PDB file of C-alpha atoms in Angstrom:
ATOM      1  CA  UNK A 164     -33.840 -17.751  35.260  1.00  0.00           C
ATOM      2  CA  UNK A 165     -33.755 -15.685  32.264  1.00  0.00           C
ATOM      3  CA  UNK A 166     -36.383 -13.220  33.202  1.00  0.00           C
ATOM      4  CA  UNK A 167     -34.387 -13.105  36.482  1.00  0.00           C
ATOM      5  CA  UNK A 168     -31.395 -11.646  34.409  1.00  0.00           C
ATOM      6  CA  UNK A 169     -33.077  -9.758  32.444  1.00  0.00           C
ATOM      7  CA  UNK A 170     -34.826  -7.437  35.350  1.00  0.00           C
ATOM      8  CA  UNK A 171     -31.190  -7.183  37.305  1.00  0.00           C
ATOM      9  CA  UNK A 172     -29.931  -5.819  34.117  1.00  0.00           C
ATOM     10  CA  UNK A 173     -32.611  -3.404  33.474  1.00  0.00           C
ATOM     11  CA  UNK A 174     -32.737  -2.477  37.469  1.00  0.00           C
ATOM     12  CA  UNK A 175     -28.602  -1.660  36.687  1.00  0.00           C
ATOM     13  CA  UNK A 176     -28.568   0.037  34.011  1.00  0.00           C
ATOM     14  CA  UNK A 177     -30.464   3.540  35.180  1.00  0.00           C
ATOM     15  CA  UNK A 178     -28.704   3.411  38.133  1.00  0.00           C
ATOM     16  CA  UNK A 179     -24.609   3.520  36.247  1.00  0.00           C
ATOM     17  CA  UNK A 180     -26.332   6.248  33.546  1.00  0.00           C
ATOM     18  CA  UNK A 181     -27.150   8.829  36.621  1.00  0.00           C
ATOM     19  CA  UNK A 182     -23.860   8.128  38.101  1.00  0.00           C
ATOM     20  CA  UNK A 183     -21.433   8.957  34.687  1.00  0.00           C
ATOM     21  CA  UNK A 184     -24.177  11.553  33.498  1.00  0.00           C
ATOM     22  CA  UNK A 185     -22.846  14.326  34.976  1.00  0.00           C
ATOM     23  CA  UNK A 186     -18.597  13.709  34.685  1.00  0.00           C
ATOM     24  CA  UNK A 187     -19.683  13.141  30.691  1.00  0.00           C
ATOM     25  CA  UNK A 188     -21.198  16.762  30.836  1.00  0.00           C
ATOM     26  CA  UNK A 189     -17.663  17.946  32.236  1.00  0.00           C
ATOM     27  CA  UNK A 190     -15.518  15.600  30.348  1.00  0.00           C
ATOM     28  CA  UNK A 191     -17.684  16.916  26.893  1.00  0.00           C
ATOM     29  CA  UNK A 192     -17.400  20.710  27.702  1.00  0.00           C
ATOM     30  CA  UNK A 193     -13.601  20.273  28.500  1.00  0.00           C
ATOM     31  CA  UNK A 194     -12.668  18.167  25.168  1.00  0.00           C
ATOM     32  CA  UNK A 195     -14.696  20.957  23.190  1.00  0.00           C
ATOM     33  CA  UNK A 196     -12.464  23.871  24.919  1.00  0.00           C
ATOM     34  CA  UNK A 197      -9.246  21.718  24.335  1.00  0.00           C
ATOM     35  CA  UNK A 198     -10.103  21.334  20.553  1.00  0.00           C
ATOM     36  CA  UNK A 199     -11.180  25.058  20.336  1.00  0.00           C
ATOM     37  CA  UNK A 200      -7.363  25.776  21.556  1.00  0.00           C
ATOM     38  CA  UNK A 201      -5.437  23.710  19.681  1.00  0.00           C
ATOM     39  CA  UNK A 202      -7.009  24.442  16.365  1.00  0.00           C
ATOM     40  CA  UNK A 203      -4.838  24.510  13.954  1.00  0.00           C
ATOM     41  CA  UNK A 204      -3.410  27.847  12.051  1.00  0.00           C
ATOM     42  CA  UNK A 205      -2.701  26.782   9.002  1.00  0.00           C
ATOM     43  CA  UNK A 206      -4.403  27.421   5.949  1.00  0.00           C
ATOM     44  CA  UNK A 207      -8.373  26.890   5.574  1.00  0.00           C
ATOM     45  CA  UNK A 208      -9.078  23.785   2.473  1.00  0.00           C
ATOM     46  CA  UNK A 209     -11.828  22.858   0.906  1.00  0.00           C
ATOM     47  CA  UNK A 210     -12.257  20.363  -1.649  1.00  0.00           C
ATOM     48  CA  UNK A 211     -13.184  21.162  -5.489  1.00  0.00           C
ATOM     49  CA  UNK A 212     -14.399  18.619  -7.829  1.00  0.00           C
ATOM     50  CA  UNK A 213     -15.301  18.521 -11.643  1.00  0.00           C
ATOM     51  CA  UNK A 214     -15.955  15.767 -14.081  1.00  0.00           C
ATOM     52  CA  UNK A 215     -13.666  14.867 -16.864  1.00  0.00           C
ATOM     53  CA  UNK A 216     -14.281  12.617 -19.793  1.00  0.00           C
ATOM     54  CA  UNK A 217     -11.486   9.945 -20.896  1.00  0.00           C
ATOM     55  CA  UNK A 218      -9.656  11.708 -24.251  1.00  0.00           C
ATOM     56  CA  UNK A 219      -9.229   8.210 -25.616  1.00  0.00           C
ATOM     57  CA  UNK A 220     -12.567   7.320 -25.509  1.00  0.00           C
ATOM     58  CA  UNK A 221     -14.440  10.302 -25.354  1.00  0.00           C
ATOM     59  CA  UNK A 222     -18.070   9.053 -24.291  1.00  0.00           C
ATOM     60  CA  UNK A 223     -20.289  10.058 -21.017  1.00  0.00           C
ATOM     61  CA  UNK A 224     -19.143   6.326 -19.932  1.00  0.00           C
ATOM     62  CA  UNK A 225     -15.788   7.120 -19.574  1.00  0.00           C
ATOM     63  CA  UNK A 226     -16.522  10.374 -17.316  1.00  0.00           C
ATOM     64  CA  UNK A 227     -14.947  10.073 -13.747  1.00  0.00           C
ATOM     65  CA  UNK A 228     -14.897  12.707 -10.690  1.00  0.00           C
ATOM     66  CA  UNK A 229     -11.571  14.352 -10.100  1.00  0.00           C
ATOM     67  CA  UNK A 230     -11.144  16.323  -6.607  1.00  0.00           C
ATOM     68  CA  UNK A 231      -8.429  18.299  -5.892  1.00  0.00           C
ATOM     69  CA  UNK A 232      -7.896  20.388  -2.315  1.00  0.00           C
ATOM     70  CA  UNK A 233      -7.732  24.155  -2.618  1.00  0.00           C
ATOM     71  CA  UNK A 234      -7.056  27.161  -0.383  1.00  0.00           C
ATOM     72  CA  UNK A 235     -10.312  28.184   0.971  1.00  0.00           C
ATOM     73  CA  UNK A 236      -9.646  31.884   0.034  1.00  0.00           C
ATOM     74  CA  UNK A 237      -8.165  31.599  -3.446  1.00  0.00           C
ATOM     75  CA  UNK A 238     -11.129  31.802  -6.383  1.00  0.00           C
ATOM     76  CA  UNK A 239     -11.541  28.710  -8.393  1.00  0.00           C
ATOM     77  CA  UNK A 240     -14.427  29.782 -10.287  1.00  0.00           C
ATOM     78  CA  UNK A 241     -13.993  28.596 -14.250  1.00  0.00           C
ATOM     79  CA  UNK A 242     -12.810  31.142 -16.566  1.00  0.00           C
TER      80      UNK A 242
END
């Protein structure tokens, strides 16, 4: 009974993947042109991170990572 099962679901499941294989190709290229449009305009981040120790402490231990987001065009090279 099982094995029974187990072919019907293998004889299905081709058969439903050729039938939504080509409205997935539409739906796809029409969510990709939709996102292209409604991008939005606002200013480009991007995310810049550096370590910093702990004053109080003052060891490698204490270092943790501290990201802040920044305009994609302004420099935030060290000086």
């Amino acid at each position: 009974m099982v094995l029974i099962a187990i072919a019907l679901l293998q004889a299905a499941v081709p058969a439903a993947a050729d039938a939504t294989a080509e409205p997935a190709a539409a739906a796809t290229a029409e969510q990709a042109e939709n996102a292209a449009a409604s991008e939005p305009a606002g200013p480009k981040m991007k995310r810049v991170c550096r370590m910093k120790i702990d004053p109080r402490v003052g060891t490698l231990a204490s270092r943790q990572r501290v990201c802040e987001y920044v305009r994609a065009d302004r420099d935030s090279s060290p000086k």
